[in-house]
Short mmCIF file of C-alpha atoms and ligand atoms in Angstrom, two decimals:
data_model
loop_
_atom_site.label_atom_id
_atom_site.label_comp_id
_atom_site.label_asym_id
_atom_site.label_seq_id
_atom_site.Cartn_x
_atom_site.Cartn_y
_atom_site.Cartn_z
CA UNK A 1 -173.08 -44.66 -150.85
CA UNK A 2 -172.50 -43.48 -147.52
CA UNK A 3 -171.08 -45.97 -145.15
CA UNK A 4 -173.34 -47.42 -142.48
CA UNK A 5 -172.59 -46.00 -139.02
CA UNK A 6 -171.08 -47.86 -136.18
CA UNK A 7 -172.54 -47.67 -132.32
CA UNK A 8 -170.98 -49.05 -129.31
CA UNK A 9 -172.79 -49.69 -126.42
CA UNK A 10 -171.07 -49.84 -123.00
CA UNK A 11 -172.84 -51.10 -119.97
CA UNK A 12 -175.56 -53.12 -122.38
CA UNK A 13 -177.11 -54.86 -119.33
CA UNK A 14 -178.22 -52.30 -117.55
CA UNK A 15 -181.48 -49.75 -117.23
CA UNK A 16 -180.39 -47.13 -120.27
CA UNK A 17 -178.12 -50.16 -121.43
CA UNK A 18 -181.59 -52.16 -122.40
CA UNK A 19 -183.33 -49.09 -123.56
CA UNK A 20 -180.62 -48.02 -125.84
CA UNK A 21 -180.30 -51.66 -127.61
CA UNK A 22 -184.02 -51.40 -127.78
CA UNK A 23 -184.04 -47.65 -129.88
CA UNK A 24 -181.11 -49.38 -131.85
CA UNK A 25 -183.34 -51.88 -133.21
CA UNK A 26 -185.10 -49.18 -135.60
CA UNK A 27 -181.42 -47.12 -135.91
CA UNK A 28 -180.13 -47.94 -139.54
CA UNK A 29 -177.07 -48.58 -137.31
CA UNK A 30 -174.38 -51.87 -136.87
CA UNK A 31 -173.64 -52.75 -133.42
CA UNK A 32 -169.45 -52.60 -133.30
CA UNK A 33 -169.25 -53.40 -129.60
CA UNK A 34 -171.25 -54.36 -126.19
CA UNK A 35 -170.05 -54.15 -123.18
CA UNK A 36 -171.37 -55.85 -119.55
CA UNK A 37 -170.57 -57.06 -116.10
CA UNK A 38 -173.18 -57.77 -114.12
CA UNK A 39 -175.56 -59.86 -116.15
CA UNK A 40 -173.54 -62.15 -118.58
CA UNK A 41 -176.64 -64.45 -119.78
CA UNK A 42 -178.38 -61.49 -120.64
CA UNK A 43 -175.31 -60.11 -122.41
CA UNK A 44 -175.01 -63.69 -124.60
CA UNK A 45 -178.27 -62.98 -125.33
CA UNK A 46 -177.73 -59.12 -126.50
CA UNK A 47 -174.94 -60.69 -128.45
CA UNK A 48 -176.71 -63.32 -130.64
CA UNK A 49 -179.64 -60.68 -131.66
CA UNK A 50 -177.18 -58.17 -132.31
CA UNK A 51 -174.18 -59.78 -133.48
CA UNK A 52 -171.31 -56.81 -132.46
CA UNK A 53 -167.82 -57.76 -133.74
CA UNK A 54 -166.56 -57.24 -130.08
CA UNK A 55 -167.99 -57.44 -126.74
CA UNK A 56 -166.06 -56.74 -123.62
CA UNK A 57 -166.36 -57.71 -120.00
CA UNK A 58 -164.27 -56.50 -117.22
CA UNK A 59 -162.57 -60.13 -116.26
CA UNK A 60 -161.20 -62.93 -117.42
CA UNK A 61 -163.42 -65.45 -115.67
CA UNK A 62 -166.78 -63.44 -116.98
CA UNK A 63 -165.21 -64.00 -120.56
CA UNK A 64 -164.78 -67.48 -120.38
CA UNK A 65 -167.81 -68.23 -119.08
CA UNK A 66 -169.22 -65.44 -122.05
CA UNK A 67 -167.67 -67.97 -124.50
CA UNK A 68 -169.44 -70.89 -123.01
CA UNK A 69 -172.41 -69.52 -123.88
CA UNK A 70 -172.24 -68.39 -127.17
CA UNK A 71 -172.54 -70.13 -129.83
CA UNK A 72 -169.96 -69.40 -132.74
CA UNK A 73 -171.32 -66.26 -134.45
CA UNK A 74 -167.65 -64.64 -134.75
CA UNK A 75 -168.37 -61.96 -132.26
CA UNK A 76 -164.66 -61.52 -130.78
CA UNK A 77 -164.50 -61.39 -126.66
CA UNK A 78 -162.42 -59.25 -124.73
CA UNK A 79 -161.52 -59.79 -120.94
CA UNK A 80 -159.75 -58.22 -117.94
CA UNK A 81 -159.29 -54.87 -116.42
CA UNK A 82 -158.73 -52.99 -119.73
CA UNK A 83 -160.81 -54.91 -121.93
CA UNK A 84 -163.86 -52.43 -122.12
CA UNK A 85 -161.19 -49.50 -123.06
CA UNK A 86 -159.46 -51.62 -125.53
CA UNK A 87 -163.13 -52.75 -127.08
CA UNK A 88 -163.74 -48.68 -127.35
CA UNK A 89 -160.42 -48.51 -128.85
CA UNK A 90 -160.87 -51.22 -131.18
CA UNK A 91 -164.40 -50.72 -132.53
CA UNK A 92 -164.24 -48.08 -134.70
CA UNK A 93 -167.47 -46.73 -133.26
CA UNK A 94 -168.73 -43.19 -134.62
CA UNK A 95 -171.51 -43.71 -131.91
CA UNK A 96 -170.99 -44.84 -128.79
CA UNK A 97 -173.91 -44.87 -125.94
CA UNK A 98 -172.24 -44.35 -122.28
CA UNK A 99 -174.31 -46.29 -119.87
CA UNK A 100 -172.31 -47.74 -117.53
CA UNK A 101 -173.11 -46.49 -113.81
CA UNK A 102 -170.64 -45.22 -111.07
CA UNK A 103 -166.95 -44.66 -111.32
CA UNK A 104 -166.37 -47.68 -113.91
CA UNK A 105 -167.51 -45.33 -116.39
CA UNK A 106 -164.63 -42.99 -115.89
CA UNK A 107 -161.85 -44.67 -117.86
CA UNK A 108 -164.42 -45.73 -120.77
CA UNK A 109 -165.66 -42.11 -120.94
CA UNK A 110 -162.01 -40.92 -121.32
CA UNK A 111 -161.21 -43.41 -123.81
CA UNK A 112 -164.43 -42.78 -125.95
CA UNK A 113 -163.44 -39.01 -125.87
CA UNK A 114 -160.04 -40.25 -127.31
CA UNK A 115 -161.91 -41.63 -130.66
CA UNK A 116 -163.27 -38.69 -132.04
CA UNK A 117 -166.58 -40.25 -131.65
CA UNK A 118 -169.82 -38.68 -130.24
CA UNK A 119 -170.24 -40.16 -126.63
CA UNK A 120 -174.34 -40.36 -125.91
CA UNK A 121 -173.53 -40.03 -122.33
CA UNK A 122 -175.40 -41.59 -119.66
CA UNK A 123 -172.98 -41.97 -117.05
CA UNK A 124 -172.95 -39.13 -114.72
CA UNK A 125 -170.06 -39.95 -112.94
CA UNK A 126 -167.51 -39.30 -115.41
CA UNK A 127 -168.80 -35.90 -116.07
CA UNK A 128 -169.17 -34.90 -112.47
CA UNK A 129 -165.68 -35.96 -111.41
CA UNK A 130 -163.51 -35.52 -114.94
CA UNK A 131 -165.62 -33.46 -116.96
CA UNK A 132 -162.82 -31.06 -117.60
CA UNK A 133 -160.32 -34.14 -118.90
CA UNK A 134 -163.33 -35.30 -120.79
CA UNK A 135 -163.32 -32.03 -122.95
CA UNK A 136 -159.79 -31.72 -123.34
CA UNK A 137 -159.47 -34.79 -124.93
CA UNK A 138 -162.78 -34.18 -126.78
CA UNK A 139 -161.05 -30.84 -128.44
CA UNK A 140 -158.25 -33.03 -129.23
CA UNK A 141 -160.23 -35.91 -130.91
CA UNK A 142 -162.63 -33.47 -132.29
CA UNK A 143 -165.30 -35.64 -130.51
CA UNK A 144 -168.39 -34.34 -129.07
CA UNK A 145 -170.59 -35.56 -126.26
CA UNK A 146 -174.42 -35.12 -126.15
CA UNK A 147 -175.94 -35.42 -122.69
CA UNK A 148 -178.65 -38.64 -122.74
CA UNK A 149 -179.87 -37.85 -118.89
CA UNK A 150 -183.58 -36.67 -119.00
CA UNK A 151 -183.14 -33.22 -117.96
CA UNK A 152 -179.20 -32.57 -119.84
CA UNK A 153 -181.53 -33.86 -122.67
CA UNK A 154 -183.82 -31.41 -121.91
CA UNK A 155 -181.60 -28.85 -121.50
CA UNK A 156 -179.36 -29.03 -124.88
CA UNK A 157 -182.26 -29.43 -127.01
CA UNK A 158 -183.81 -26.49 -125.25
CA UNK A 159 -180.07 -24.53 -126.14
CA UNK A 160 -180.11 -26.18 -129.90
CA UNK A 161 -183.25 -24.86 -130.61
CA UNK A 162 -182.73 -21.71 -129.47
CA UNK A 163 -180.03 -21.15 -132.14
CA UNK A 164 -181.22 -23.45 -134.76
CA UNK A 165 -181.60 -20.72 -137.08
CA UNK A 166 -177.97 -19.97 -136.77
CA UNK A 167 -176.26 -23.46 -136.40
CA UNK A 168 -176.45 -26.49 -134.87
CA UNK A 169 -174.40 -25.92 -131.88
CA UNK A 170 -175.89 -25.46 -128.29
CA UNK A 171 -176.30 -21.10 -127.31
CA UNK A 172 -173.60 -19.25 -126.41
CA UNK A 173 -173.57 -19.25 -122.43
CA UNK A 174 -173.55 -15.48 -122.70
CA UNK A 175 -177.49 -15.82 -123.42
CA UNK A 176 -178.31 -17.83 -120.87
CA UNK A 177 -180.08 -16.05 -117.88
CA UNK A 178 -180.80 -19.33 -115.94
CA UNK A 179 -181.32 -23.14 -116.23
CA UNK A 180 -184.00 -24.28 -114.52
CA UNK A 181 -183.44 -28.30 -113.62
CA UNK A 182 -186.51 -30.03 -112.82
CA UNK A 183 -186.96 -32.53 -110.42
CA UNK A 184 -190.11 -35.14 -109.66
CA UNK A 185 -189.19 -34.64 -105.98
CA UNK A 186 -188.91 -38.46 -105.78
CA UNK A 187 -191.04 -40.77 -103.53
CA UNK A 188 -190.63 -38.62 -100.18
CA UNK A 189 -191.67 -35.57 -101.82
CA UNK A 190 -193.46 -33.05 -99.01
CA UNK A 191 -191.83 -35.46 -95.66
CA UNK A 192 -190.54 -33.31 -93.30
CA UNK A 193 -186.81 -34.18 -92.11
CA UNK A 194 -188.54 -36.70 -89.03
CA UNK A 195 -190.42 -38.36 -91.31
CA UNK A 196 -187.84 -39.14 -93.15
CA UNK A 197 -186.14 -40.81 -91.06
CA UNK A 198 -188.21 -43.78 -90.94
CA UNK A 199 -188.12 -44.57 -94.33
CA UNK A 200 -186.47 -48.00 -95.27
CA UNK A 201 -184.57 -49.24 -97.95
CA UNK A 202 -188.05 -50.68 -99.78
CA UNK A 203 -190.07 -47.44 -99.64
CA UNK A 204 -187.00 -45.63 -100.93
CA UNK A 205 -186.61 -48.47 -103.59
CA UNK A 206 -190.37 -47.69 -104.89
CA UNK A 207 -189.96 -44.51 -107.26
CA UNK A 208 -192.89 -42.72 -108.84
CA UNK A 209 -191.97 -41.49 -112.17
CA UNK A 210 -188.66 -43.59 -113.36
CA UNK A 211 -187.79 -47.27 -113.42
CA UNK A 212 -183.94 -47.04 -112.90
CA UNK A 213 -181.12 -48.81 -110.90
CA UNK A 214 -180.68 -49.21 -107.12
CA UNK A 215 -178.56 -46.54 -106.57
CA UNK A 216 -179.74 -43.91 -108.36
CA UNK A 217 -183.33 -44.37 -107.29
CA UNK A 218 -181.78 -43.94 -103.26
CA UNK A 219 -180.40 -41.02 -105.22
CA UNK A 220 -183.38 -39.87 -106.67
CA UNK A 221 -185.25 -40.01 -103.22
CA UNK A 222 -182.50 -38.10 -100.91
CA UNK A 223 -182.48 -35.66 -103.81
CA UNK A 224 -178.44 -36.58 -104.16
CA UNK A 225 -179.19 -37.71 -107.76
CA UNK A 226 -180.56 -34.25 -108.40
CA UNK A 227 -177.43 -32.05 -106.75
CA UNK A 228 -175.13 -34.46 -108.94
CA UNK A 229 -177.47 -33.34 -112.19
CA UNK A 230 -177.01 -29.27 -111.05
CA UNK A 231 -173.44 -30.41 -110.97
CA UNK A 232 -173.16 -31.95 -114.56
CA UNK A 233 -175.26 -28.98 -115.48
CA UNK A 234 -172.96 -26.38 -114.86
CA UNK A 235 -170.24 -28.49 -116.27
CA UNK A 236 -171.67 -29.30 -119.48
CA UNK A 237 -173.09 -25.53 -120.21
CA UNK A 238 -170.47 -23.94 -119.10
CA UNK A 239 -172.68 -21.73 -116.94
CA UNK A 240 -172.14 -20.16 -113.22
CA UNK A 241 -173.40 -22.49 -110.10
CA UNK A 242 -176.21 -19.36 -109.19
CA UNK A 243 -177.42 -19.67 -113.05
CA UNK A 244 -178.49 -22.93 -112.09
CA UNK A 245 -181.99 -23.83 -109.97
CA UNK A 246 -183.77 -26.83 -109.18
CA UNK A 247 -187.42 -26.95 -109.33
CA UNK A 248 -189.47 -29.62 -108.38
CA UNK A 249 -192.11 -30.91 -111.00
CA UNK A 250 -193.29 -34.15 -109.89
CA UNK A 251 -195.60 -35.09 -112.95
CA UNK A 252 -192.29 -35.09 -115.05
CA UNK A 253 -193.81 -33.47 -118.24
CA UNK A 254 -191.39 -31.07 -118.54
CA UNK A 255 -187.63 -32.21 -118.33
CA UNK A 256 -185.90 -28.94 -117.75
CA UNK A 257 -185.77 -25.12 -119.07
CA UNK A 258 -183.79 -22.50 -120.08
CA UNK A 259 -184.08 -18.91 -119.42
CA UNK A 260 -182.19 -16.69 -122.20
CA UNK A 261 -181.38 -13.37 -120.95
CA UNK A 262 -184.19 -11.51 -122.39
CA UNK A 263 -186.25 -13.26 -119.69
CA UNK A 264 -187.95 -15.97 -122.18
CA UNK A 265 -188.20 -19.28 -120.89
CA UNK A 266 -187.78 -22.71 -123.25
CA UNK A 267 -188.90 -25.97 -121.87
CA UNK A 268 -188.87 -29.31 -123.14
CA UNK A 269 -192.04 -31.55 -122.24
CA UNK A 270 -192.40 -35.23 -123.05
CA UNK A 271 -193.58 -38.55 -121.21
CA UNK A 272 -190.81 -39.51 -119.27
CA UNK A 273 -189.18 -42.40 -121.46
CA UNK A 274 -185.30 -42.66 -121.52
CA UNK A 275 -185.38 -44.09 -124.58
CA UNK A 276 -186.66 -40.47 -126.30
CA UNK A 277 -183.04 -39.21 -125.10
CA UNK A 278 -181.20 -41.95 -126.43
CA UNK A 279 -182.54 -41.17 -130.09
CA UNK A 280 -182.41 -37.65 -129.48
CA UNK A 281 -178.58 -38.15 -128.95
CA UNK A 282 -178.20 -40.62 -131.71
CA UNK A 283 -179.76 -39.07 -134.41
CA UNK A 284 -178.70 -34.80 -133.41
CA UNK A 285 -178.98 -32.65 -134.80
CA UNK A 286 -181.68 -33.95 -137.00
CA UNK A 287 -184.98 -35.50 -135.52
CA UNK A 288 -186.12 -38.53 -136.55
CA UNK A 289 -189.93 -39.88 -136.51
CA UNK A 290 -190.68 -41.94 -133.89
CA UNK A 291 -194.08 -43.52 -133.54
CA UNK A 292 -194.92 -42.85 -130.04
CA UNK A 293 -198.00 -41.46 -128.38
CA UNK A 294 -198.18 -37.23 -128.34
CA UNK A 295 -198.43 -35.80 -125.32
CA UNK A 296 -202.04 -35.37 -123.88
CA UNK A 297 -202.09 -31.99 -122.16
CA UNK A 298 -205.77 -31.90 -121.12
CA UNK A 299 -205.28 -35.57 -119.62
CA UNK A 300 -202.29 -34.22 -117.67
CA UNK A 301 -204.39 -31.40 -116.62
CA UNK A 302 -201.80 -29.80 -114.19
CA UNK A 303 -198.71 -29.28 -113.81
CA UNK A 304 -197.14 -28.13 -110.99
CA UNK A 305 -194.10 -26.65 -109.58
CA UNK A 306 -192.08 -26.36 -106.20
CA UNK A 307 -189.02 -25.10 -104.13
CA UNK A 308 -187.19 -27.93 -102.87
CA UNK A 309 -187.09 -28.58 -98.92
CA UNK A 310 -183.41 -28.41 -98.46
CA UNK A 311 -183.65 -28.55 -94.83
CA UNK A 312 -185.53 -31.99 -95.39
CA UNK A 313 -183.32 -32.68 -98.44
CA UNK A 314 -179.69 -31.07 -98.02
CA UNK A 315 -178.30 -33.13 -100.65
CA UNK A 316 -178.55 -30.52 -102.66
CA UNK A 317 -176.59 -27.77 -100.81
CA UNK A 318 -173.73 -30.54 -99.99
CA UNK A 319 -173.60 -30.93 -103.85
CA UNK A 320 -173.67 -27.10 -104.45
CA UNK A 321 -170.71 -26.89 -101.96
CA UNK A 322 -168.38 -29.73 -103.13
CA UNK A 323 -168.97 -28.15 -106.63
CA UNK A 324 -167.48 -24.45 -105.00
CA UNK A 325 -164.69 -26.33 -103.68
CA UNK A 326 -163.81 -27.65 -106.62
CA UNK A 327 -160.74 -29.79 -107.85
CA UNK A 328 -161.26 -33.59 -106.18
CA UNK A 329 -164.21 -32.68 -104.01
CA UNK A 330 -166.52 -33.76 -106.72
CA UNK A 331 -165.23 -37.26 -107.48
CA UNK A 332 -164.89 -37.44 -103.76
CA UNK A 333 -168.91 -36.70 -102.96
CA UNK A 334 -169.94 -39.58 -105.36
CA UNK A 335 -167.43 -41.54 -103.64
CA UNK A 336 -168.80 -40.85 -100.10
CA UNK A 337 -172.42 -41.04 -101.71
CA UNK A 338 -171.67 -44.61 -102.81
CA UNK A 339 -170.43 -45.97 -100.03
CA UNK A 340 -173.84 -43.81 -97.60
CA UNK A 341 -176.21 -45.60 -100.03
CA UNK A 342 -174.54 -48.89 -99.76
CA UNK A 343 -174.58 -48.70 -95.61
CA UNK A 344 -178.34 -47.68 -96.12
CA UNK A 345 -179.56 -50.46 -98.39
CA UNK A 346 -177.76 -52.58 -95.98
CA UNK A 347 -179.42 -51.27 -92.86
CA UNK A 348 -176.19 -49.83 -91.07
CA UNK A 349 -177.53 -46.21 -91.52
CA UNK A 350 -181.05 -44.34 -92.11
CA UNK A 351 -182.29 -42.29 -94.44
CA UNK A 352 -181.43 -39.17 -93.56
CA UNK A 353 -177.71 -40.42 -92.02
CA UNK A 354 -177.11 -40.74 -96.29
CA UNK A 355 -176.79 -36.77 -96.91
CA UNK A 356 -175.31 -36.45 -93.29
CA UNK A 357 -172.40 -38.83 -93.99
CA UNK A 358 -171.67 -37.47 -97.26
CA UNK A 359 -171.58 -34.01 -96.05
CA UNK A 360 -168.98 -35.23 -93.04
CA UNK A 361 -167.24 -36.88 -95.51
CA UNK A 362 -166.57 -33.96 -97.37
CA UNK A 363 -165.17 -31.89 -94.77
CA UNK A 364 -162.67 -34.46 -93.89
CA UNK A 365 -161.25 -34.79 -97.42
CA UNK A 366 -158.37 -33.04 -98.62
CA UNK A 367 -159.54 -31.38 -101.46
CA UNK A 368 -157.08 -30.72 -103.93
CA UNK A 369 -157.04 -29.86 -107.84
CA UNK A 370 -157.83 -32.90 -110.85
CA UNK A 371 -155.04 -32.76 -113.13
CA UNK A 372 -154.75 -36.62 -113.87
CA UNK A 373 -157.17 -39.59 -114.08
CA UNK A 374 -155.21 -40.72 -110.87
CA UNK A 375 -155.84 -37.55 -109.04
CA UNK A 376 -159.61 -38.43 -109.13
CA UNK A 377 -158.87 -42.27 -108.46
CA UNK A 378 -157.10 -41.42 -105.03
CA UNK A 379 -159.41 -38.75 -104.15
CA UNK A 380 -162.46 -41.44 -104.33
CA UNK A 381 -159.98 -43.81 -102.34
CA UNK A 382 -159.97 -41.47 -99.69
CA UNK A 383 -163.68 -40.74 -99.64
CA UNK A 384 -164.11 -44.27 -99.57
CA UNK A 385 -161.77 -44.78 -96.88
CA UNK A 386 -163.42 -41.76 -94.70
CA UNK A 387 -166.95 -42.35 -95.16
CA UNK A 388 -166.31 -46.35 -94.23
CA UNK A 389 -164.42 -44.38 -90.95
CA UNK A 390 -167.72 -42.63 -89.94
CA UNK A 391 -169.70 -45.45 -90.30
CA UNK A 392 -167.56 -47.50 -88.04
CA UNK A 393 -167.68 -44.51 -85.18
MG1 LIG B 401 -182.14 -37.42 -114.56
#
């Protein structure tokens, strides 16, 4: 009898967190580990449904007050600093669903790619700032990492399915004329760059298509969250920066494209639902039923695409640029992008000072090549440090 399969999921609480729990619930699956911060009731709660032999939280104080709620059900609690990393360690996960947000997700991401598990990535972050350490140690673990963002989704199933016939690993790069990224455009989509700049923190809050986190909905609106996608794109394909466009699409339908190099185009189209990527990821390469509804076409009727406003929206070109300069400059855009959408949501600067920061960020940092973990901790340091400087001035 084959041996039931283990999943871990990291960052539990949140948006994909709850989704991913949710698709687990019909995953012939056991729960090895949960991992959360920022919402420890809901956490006890995740536990006691879900019994996982571990959970992890990132202090000592959250774990203690973890244990006060619980009853005794056995599930073991780790806290402090290293405690998600030793919970990855410990598990003995063959699945493990990425979905904590921001640079937390680094050291967890590097850790899962230690197992030899397959990482259903969610966290951006880690792939945008230490991809490249990410696949080293993925060759070395013989681990493999399957994108769970919408349009990555989008994109690997559109590359799987390509060369199905042949295996079940994504195309060669060598096919690929383009990838063609999709975008809804977010709330703003059509504002010119003064209209823009009136927009507060609640209209930027209020996103169309997606229900997601604070900061990646700011993200999604300035377009950021987009020029961090072309970034992971080019990363996780292994394809050239001008193989990679952005289109906007703002009913969502389809979730990206490929163009193979004898000009034919493969798109992926689904109701936007996170949860569809989440199974995809868990259950690759075969497809399991899911009981859904099918896509209407005639009730969509239209759907429509766009060239993005970059004048309006330069988020994108600062993100094409920190990706040509290479080495730190990555890890330190998402730092400076952090810390813009922070001073925005707190009213020190307006909507369109986000992209403007970030991009005067960047040409203050020292950009310098990633060799370590550390490397990409001090570069976001500095970012930090320098975007907090322009704020001040
Ligand atoms: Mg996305």
């Amino acid at each position: 009898m084959e041996k039931t399969k283990k999943a871990a999921v990291l960052g539990s609480t949140g948006s994909v967190g709850t989704q991913a729990l949710e698709a687990l619930k019909n995953i012939d699956m056991e729960i090895a580990l949960l991992t959360g911060g920022q919402n420890i009731s809901l956490l006890a709660k995740q536990i006691c449904t879900f019994r996982p032999a571990l959970a992890a939280v990132p202090t000592k104080e959250a774990a203690d007050r973890l244990r006060q709620m619980l009853p005794d059900i056995g599930t073991r609690i780790l806290g402090g600093g290293s405690a998600v990393c030793e919970g990855i360690r410990e598990c003995g996960a063959d699945h493990i669903i990425h979905a904590i947000s921001g640079m937390a997700g680094i050291p967890p991401a590097l850790a899962a790619a230690d197992t030899g598990a397959r990482i259903a990535m969610a966290n951006k972050e880690a792939i945008i700032a230490a991809g490249h350490l990410i696949y080293d140690r993925l060759a070395k673990s013989g681990g493999e990492l399957i994108p769970v963002d919408s349009e990555h989704s989008a994109i690997f199933q559109c590359l799987t399915a390509a060369d199905a016939a042949n295996s079940h690993s994504p195309a060669d790069p060598a096919k690929i004329r383009r990838i063609i990224l999709t975008a809804s455009g977010g709330p703003f989509f059509g504002k010119t760059l003064a209209e823009l700049s009136a927009v507060t923190p609640p209209m930027a809050l209020a996103h169309p298509t997606w229900k997601m986190g604070k900061k990646i909905t700011i993200d999604s609106a300035t377009l950021m969250n987009k020029g961090f996608e072309w970034i992971e794109a080019c990363r996780l394909f292994g394809v050239q920066g001008d193989q990679v466009e952005v289109v906007i699409h703002p009913q969502s339908i389809i979730h990206s494209m490929v163009e193979y190099i004898d000009t034919s185009v493969l798109a992926q189209m689904s109701y936007p639902d996170m949860a569809d990527c989440v199974r995809y990821a868990l259950h690759y390469p075969q497809r399991a039923p899911f009981d859904g509804p099918s896509l209407n076409f005639a009730a969509v009727g239209t759907l429509t695409f766009h060239t993005p406003d970059e004048e309006a929206f330069p988020s994108l070109k600062i993100a094409r640029q920190a990706w040509g300069a290479g080495g730190c400059a990555p890890a330190a855009l998402i730092a400076a992008d952090e810390i813009a959408v922070d001073a925005f949501l707190s009213d020190k600067i307006s909507f369109t000072d986000i992209p403007a920061l970030v991009g005067e960020t960047l040409a203050v940092c020292s950009i310098y090549p990633v060799k370590t973990e550390e490397d990409i901790y001090e570069a976001d340091r500095a970012a930090r440090a320098a975007a907090l400087a322009q704020i001040k001035r």
